[in-house]
Short mmCIF file of C-alpha atoms and ligand atoms in Angstrom, two decimals:
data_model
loop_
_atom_site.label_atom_id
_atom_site.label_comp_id
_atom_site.label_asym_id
_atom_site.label_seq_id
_atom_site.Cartn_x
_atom_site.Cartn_y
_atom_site.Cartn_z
CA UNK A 246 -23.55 -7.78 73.74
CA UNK A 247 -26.20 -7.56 71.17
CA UNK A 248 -25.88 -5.82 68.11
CA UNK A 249 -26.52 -1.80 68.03
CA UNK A 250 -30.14 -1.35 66.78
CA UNK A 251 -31.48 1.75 64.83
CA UNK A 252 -35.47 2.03 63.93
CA UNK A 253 -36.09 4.63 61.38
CA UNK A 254 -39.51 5.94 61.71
CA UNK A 255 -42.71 6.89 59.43
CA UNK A 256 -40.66 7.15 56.10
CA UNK A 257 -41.57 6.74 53.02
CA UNK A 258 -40.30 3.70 52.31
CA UNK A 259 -39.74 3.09 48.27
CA UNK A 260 -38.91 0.14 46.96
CA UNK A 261 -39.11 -1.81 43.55
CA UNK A 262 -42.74 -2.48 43.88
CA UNK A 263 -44.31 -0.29 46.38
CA UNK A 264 -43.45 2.89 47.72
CA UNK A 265 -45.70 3.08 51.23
CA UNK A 266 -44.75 4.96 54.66
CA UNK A 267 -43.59 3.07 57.06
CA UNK A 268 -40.68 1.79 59.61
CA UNK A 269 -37.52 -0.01 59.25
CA UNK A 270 -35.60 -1.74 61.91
CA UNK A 271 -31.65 -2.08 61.57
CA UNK A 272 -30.31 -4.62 63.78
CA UNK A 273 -25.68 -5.09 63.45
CA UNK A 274 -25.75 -5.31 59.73
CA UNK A 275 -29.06 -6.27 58.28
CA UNK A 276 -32.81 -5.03 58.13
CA UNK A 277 -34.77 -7.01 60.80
CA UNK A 278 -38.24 -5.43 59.97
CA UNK A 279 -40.29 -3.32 57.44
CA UNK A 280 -43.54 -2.90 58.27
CA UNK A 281 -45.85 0.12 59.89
CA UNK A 282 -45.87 0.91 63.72
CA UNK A 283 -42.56 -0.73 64.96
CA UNK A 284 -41.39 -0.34 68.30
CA UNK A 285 -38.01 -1.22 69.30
CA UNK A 286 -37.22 -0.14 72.85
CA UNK A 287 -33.37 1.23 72.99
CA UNK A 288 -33.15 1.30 69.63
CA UNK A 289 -31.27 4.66 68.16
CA UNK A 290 -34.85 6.59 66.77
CA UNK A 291 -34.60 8.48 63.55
CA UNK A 292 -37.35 10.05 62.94
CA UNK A 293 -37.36 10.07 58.69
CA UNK A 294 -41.48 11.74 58.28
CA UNK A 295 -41.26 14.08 54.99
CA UNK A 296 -38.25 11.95 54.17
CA UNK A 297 -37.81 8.66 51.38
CA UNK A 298 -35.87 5.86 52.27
CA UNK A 299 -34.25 3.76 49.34
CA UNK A 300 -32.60 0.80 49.15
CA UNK A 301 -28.88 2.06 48.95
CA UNK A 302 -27.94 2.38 45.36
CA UNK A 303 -25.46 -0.37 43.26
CA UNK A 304 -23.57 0.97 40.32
CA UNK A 305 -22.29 -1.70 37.85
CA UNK A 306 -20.06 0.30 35.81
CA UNK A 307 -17.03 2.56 37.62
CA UNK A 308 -13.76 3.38 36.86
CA UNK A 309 -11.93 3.57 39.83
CA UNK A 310 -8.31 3.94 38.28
CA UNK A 311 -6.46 2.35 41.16
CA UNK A 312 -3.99 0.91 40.28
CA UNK A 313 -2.41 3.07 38.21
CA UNK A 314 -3.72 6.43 37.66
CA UNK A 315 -4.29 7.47 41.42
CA UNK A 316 -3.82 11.60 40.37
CA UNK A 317 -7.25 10.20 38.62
CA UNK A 318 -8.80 8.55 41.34
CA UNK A 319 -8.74 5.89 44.12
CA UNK A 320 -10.43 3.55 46.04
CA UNK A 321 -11.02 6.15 48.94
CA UNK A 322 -11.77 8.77 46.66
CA UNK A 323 -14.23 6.85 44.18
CA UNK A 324 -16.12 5.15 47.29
CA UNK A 325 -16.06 8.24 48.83
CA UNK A 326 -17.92 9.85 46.37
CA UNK A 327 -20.40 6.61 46.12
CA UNK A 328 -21.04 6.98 49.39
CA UNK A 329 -22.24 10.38 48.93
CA UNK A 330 -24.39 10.11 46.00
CA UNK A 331 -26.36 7.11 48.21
CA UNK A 332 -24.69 4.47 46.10
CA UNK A 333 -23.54 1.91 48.84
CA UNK A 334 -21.82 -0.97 46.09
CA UNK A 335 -19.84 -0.29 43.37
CA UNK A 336 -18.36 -2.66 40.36
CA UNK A 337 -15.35 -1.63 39.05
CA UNK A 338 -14.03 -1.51 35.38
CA UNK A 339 -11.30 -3.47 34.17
CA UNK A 340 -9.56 -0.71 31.98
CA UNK A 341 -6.49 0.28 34.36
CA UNK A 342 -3.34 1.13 32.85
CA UNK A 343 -1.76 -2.46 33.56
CA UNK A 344 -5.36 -3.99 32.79
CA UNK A 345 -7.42 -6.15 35.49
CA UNK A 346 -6.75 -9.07 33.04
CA UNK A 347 -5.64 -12.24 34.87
CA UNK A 348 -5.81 -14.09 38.21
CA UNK A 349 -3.26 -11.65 39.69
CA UNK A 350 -4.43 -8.96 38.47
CA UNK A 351 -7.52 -9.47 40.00
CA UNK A 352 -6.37 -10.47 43.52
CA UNK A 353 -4.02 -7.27 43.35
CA UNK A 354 -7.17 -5.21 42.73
CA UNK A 355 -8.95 -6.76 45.25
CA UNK A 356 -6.30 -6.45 47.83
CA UNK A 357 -5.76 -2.72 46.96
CA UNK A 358 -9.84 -2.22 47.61
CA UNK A 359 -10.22 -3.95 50.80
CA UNK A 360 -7.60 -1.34 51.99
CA UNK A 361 -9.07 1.62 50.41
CA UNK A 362 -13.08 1.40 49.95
CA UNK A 363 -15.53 3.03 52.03
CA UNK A 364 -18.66 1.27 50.41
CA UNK A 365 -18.98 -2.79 49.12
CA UNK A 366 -17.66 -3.41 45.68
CA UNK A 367 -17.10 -5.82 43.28
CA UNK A 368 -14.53 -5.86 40.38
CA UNK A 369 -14.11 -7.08 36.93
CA UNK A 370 -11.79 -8.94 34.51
CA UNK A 371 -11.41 -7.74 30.88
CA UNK A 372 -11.17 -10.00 28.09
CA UNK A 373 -8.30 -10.71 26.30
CA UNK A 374 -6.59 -13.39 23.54
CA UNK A 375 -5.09 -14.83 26.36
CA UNK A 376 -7.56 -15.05 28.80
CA UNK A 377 -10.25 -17.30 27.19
CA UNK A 378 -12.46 -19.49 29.89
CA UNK A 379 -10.54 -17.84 33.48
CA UNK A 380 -13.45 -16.34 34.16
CA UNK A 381 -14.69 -19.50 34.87
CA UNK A 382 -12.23 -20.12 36.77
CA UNK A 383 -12.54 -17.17 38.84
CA UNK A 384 -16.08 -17.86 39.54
CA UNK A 385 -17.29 -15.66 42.81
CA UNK A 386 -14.49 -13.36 42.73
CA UNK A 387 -15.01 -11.28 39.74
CA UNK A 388 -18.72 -9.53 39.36
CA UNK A 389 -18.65 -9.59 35.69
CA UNK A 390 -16.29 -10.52 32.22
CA UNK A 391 -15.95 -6.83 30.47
CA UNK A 392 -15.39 -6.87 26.58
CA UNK A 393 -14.09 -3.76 24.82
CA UNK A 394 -15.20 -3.68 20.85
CA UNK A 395 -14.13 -0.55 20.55
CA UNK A 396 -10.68 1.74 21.32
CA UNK A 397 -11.71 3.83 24.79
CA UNK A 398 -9.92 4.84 27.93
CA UNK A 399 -7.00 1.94 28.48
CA UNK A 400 -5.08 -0.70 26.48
CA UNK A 401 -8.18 -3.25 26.22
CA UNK A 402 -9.48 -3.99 22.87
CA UNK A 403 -11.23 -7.42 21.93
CA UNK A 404 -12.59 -6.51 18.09
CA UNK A 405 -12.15 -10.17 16.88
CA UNK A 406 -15.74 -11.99 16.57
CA UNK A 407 -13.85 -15.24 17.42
CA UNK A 408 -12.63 -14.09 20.53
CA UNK A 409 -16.32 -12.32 21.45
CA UNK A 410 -18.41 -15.87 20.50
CA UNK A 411 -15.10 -17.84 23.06
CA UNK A 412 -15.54 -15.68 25.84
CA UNK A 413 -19.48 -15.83 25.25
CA UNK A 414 -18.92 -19.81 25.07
CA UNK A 415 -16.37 -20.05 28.31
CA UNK A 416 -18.30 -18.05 30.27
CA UNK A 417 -20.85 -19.52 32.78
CA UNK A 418 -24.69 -18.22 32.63
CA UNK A 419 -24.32 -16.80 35.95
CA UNK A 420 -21.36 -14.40 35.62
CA UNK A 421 -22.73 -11.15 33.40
CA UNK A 422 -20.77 -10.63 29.95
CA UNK A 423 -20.78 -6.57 29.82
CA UNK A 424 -19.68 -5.12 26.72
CA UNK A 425 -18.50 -1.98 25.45
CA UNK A 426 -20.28 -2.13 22.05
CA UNK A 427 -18.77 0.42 19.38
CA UNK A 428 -17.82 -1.54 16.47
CA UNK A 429 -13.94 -1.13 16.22
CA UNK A 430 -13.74 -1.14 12.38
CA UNK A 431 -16.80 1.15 12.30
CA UNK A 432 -15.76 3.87 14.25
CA UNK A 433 -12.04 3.68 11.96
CA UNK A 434 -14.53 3.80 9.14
CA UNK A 435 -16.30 6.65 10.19
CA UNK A 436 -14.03 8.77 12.24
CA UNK A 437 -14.02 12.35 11.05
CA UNK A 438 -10.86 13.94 12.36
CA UNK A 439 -11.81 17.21 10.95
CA UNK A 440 -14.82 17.30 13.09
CA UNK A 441 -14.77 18.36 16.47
CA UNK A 442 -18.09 16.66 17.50
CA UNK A 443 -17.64 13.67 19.04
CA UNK A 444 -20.97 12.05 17.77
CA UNK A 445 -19.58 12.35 14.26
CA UNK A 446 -16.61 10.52 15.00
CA UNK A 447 -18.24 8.02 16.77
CA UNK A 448 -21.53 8.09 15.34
CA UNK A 449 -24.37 5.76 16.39
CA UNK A 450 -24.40 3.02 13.74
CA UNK A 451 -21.12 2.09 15.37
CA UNK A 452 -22.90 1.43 18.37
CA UNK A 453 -25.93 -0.12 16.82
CA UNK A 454 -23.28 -2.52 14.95
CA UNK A 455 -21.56 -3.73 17.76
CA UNK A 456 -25.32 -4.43 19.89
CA UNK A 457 -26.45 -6.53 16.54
CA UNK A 458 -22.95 -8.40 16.14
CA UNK A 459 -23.43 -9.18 19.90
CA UNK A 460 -26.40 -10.33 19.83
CA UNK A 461 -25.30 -12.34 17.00
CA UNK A 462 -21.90 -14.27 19.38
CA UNK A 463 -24.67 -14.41 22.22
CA UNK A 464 -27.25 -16.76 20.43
CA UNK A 465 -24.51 -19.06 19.02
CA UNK A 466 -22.99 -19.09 22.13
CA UNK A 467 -25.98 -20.21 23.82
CA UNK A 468 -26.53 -17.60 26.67
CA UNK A 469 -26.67 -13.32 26.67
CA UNK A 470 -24.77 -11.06 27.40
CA UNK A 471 -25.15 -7.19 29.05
CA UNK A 472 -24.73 -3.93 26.53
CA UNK A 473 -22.63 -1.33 28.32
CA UNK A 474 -23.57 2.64 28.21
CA UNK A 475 -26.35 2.44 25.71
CA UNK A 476 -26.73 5.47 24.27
CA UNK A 477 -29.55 5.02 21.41
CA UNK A 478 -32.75 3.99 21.42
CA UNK A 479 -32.42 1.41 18.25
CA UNK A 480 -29.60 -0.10 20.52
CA UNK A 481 -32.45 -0.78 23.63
CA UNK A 482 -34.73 -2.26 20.76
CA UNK A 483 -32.06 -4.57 19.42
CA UNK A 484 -31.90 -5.83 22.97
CA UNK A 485 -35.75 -6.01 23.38
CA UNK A 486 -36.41 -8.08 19.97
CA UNK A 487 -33.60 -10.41 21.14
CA UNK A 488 -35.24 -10.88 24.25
CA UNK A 489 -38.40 -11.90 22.46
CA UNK A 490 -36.42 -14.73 20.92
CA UNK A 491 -35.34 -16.05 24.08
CA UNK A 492 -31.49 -14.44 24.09
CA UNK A 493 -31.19 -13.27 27.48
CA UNK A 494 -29.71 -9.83 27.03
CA UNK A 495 -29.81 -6.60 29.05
CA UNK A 496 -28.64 -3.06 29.09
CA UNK A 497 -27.61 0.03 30.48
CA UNK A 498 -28.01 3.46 30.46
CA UNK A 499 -26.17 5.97 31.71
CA UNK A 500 -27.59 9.47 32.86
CA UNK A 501 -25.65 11.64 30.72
CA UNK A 502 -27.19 10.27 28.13
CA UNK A 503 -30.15 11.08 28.85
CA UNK A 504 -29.65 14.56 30.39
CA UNK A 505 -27.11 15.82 27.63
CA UNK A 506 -27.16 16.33 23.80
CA UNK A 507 -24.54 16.89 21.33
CA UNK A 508 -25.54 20.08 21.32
CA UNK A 509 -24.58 20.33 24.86
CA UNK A 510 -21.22 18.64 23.85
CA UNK A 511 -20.07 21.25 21.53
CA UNK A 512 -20.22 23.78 24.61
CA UNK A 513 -18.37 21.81 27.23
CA UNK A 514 -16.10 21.05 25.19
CA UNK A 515 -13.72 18.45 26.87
CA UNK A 516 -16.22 18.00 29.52
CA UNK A 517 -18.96 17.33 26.83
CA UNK A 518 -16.33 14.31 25.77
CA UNK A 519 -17.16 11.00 26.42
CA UNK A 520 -17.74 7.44 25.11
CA UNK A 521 -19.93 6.80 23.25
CA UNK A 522 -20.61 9.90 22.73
CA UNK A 523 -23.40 12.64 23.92
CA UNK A 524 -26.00 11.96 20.83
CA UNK A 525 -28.54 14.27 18.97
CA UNK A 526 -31.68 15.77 21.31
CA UNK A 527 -34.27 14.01 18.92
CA UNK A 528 -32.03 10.36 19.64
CA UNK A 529 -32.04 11.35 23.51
CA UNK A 530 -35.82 11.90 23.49
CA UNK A 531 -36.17 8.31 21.38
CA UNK A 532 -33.76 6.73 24.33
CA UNK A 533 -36.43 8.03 27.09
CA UNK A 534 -38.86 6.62 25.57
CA UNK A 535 -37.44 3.11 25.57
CA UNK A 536 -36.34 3.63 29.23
CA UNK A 537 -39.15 0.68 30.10
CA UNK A 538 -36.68 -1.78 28.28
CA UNK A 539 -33.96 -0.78 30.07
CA UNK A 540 -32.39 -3.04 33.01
CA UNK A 541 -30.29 -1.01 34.87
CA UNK A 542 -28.98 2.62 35.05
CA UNK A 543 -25.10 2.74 35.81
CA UNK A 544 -23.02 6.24 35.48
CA UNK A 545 -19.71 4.65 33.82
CA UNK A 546 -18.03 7.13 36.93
CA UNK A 547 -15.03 7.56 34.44
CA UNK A 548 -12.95 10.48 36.10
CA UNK A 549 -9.65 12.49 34.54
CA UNK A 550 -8.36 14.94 36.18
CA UNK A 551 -9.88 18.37 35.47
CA UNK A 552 -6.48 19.89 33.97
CA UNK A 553 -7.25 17.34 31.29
CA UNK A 554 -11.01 17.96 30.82
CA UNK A 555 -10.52 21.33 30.75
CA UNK A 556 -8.85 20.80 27.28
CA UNK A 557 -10.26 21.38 24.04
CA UNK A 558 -11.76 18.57 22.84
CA UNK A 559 -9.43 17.04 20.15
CA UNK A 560 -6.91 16.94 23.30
CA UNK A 561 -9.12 15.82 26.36
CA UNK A 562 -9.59 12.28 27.47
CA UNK A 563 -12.94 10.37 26.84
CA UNK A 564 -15.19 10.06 30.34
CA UNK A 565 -16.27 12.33 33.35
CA UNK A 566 -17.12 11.69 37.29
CA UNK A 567 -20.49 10.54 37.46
CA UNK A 568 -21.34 9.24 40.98
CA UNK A 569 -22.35 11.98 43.07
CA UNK A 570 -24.91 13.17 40.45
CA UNK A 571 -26.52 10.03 39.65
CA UNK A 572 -29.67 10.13 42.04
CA UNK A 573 -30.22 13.63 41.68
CA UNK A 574 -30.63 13.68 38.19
CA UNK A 575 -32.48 10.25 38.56
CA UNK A 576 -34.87 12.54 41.07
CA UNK A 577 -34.95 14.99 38.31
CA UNK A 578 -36.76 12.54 35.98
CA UNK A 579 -39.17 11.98 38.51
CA UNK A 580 -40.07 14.96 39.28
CA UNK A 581 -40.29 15.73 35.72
CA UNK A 582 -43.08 12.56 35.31
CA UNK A 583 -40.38 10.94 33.40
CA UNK A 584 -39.81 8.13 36.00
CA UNK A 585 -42.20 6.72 38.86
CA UNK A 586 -39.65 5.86 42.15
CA UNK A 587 -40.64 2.59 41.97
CA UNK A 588 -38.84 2.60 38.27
CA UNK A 589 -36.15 4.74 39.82
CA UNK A 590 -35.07 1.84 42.53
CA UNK A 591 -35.54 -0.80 39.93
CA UNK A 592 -33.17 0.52 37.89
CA UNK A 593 -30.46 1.91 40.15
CA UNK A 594 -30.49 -0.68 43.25
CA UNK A 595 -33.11 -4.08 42.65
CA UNK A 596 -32.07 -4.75 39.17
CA UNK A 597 -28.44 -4.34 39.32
CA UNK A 598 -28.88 -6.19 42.21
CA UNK A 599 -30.65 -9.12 40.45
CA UNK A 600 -28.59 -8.89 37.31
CA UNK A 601 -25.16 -9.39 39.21
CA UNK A 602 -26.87 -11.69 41.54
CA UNK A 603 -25.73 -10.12 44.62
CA UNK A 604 -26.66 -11.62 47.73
CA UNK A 605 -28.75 -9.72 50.42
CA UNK A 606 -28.30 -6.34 48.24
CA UNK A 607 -30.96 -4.39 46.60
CA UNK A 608 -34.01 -4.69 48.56
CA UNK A 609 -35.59 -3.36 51.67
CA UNK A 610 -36.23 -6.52 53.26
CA UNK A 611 -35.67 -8.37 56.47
CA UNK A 612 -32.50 -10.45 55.96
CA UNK A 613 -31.24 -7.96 53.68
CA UNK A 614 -27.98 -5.80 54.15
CA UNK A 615 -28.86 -2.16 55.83
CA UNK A 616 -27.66 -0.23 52.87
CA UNK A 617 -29.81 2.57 52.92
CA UNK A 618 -29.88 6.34 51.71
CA UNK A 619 -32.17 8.79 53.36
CA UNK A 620 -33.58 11.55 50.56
CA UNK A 621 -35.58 14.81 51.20
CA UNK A 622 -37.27 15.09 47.45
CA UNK A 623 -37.58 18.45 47.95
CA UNK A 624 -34.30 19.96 48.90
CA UNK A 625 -32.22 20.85 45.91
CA UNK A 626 -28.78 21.60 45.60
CA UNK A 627 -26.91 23.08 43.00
CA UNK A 628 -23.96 21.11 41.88
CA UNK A 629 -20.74 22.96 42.41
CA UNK A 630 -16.99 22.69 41.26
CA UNK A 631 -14.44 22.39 44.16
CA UNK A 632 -17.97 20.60 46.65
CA UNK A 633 -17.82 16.64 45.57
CA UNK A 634 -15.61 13.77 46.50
CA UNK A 635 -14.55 12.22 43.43
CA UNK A 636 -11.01 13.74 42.82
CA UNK A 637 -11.76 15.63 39.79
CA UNK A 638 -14.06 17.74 41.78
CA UNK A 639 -15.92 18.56 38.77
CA UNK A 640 -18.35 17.08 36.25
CA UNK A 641 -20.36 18.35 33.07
CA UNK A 642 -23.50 18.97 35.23
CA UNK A 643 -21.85 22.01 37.05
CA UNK A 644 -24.42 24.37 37.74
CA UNK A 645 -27.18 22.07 37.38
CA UNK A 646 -30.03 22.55 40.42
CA UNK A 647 -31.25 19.49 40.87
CA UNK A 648 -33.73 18.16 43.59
CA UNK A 649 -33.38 15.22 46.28
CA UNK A 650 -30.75 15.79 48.76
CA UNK A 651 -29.39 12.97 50.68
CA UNK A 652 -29.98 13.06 54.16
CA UNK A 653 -28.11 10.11 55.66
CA UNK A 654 -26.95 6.98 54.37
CA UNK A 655 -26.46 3.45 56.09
CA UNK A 656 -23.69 0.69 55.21
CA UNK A 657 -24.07 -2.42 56.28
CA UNK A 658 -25.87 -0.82 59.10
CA UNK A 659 -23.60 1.49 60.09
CA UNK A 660 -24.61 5.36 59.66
CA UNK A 661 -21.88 6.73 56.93
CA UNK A 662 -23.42 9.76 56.30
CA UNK A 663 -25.11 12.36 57.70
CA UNK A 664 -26.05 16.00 56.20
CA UNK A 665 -23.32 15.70 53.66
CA UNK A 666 -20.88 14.52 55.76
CA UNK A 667 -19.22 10.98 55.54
CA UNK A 668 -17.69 9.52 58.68
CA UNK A 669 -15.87 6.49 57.24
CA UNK A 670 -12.72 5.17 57.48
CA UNK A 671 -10.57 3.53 54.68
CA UNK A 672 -11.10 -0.67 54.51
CA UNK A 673 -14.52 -0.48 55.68
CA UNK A 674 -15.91 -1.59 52.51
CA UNK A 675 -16.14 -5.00 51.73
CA UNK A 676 -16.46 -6.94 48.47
CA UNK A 677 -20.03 -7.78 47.43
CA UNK A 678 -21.22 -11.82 48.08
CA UNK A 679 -21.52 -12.99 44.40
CA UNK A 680 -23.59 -16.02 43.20
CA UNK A 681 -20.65 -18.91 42.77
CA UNK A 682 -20.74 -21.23 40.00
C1 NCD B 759 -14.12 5.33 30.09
C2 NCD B 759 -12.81 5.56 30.85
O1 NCD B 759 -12.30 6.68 30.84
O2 NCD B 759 -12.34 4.62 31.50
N1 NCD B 759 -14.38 6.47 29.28
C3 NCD B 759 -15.56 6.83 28.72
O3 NCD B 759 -15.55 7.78 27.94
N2 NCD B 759 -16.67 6.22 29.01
C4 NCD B 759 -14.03 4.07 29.28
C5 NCD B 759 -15.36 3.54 28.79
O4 NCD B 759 -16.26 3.26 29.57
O5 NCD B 759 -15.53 3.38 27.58
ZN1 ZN B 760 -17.14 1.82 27.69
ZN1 ZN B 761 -16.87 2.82 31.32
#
């Protein structure tokens, strides 16, 4: 029997490059066709006029706690929660309690998710003393190496510039070298327990440090490597000037920093907590500006539970639930001017896609894997304690109306999602095809 087709009709079909109406055909798991005026007899019709249709969204940077701190989150719950925020792939952190730092490890994890997910993933090793040149060795199975340079969330801590430039040196071109760049020393250097603002115990010269020492292993080491959570603009310019010399690095940004301020911080209190840290409004206009050097957006999806968030903030834990917020705010900036939706898919789906060299992700193209999302720009919906997946069921932008409502989504194909409600079952994800070496 031939594979169920679907044709969705006279959408407005946004991609990297061009955002035009038009009609895609779904055919099993891939896009057939994109083009105007397709006809596709007994193909499921949806009719998508008024509507956009996106690539589905990849986000590189995720906590999804399992193993380990399940009360936290899992792989139903965190996939879940993609799903409904249109992000169809996720890669996942290496920070667990018993770290995601050998070949075990990392077979464990991937075990656990093809039980668990609901959307394609991907996960990553951490870097360790021990672990110099395995991901090499690891090759297609691991989506990135992950290098902690600063104390966070987790046991993993790599603040020895030996060990940065040997991991640099091990690892092959094609497998991304993310780092979490606060400068260990710096932020011990600057910490100011009496404060109780988090951006003046963490203040942004660690961060712009790390990004210089890194860019420092990376040309020695003869290849680049990708700057976690960027959260000021001088880090984004680092990465731009070192891309004029020929050092291949990239970035990230994640949306709370660049919808919240310190000054936000001090009134959420635990919620405002996170690293780095929310920064000053005057740095968070600078970091818009610079959004044009920026390679990917990612929401470093780093949930607690809410008993713990609720906390003051000396006590709460660093990190919040980002996934389900991600493309609305993203839809905010556009609708602000901020961001064209061209920008807007380059960011959240083609160039995570081309960074992490997925195969058939990213792009609305024939060949390509039906992940889709479905958005009506001008619904809005308020964002509401006790209404989201992620297991918090909470998140700093509670309260927040914010504009492009997703409709339906499509993984692989299949239709996950329709009106806000997922119809997936666990170990239905599968993990992403990564470039081998
Ligand atoms: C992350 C976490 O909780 O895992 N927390 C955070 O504040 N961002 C760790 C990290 O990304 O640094
Ligand atoms: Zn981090
Ligand atoms: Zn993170």
């Amino acid at each position: 029997m031939a594979a169920p087709r679907t044709l969705i009709r006279n959408a407005q079909v946004v991609t990297a490059l061009s955002s035009e109406r038009g009609d895609v055909l779904i055919q099993g798991e891939r896009i057939v066709a994109a083009g105007a005026g397709l006809s596709a007899p007994g193909a499921t019709i949806v009719d998508a006029a008024g509507l956009l249709l996106l690539p589905g969204l990849i986000d590189a940077h995720v906590h999804v706690r399992e193993p380990g701190a399940v009360e936290k989150e899992d792989w139903t719950s965190a996939t879940r929660a993609a799903l409904a925020g249109g992000v169809t792939t996720i890669f996942d952190m290496p920070n667990n309690a018993t770290p995601t730092v050998t070949a075990e490890r990392v077979a464990e994890k991937l075990d656990i998710a093809a039980r668990g997910a609901v959307c394609d993933y991907g996960v990553y090793l951490g870097a360790t003393s021990k672990n110099v040149g395995l991901a090499a060795r690891l090759g297609g199975e691991i989506a990135g190496l992950k290098i902690y340079l600063g104390s966070t969330t987790g046991p993993l801590l790599t603040d020895d510039w030996r060990l940065l430039y040997d991991h640099l040196r091990s690892t092959p071109e094609v497998i991304p070298v993310a780092v979490h760049a606060e400068d260990e020393q710096c932020l011990r250097a600057f910490q100011d327990t009496s404060a109780s603002d988090h951006n003046r115990n963490r203040p942004p010269i660690c961060a712009e440090l790390a990004v210089h020492h890194v860019i420092t292993a990376a040309r020695a080491a003869g290849r680049g490597a990708h700057i976690a959570h960027a959260s000021t603009a001088r880090e984004v310019s680092l990465i731009q000037q070192a891309r004029q010399e020929g050092i291949p690095m990239t970035c990230e940004v994640c949306p709370h920093h660049l919808f919240l301020t310190s000054e936000d911080a001090l009134l959420l209190g635990g919620w405002g907590k996170v690293n780095p840290p929310l920064r000053e409004p005057g740095e968070v206009q600078a970091l818009w500006e610079q959004l044009a050097c920026v390679d990917i957006v990612a929401t470093d999806h780093a949930p607690h539970r809410s008993e713990e968030k609720d906390h003051a903030y000396e006590q709460a834990p660093s990190g919040f639930s980002g996934l389900e917020t991600l493309l609305p705010l993203m839809f905010l900036a556009v609708r602000e001017g901020r961001l064209s939706l061209q920008h807007l898919v380059r960011l959240t789906s083609t160039g995570p896609a081309n960074l992490f060299h997925t195969h058939r992700k990213g792009r609305i193209t024939p060949g390509y894997d039906a992940d889709l999302v479905l958005v009506d720009p001008a619904a809005t919906r308020v964002i509401r304690a006790g209404a989201l997946q992620t297991k918090p069921n909470d998140t700093p932008f509670r309260g927040w109306h914010l504009p492009g409502r997703v409709i339906a989504v499509w993984r692989r194909g299949e239709r996950v999602l329709t009106d806000g409600i997922l119809t997936v079952e666990p170990g239905t994800g599968k993990p992403v095809a990564l470039a081998t070496l």
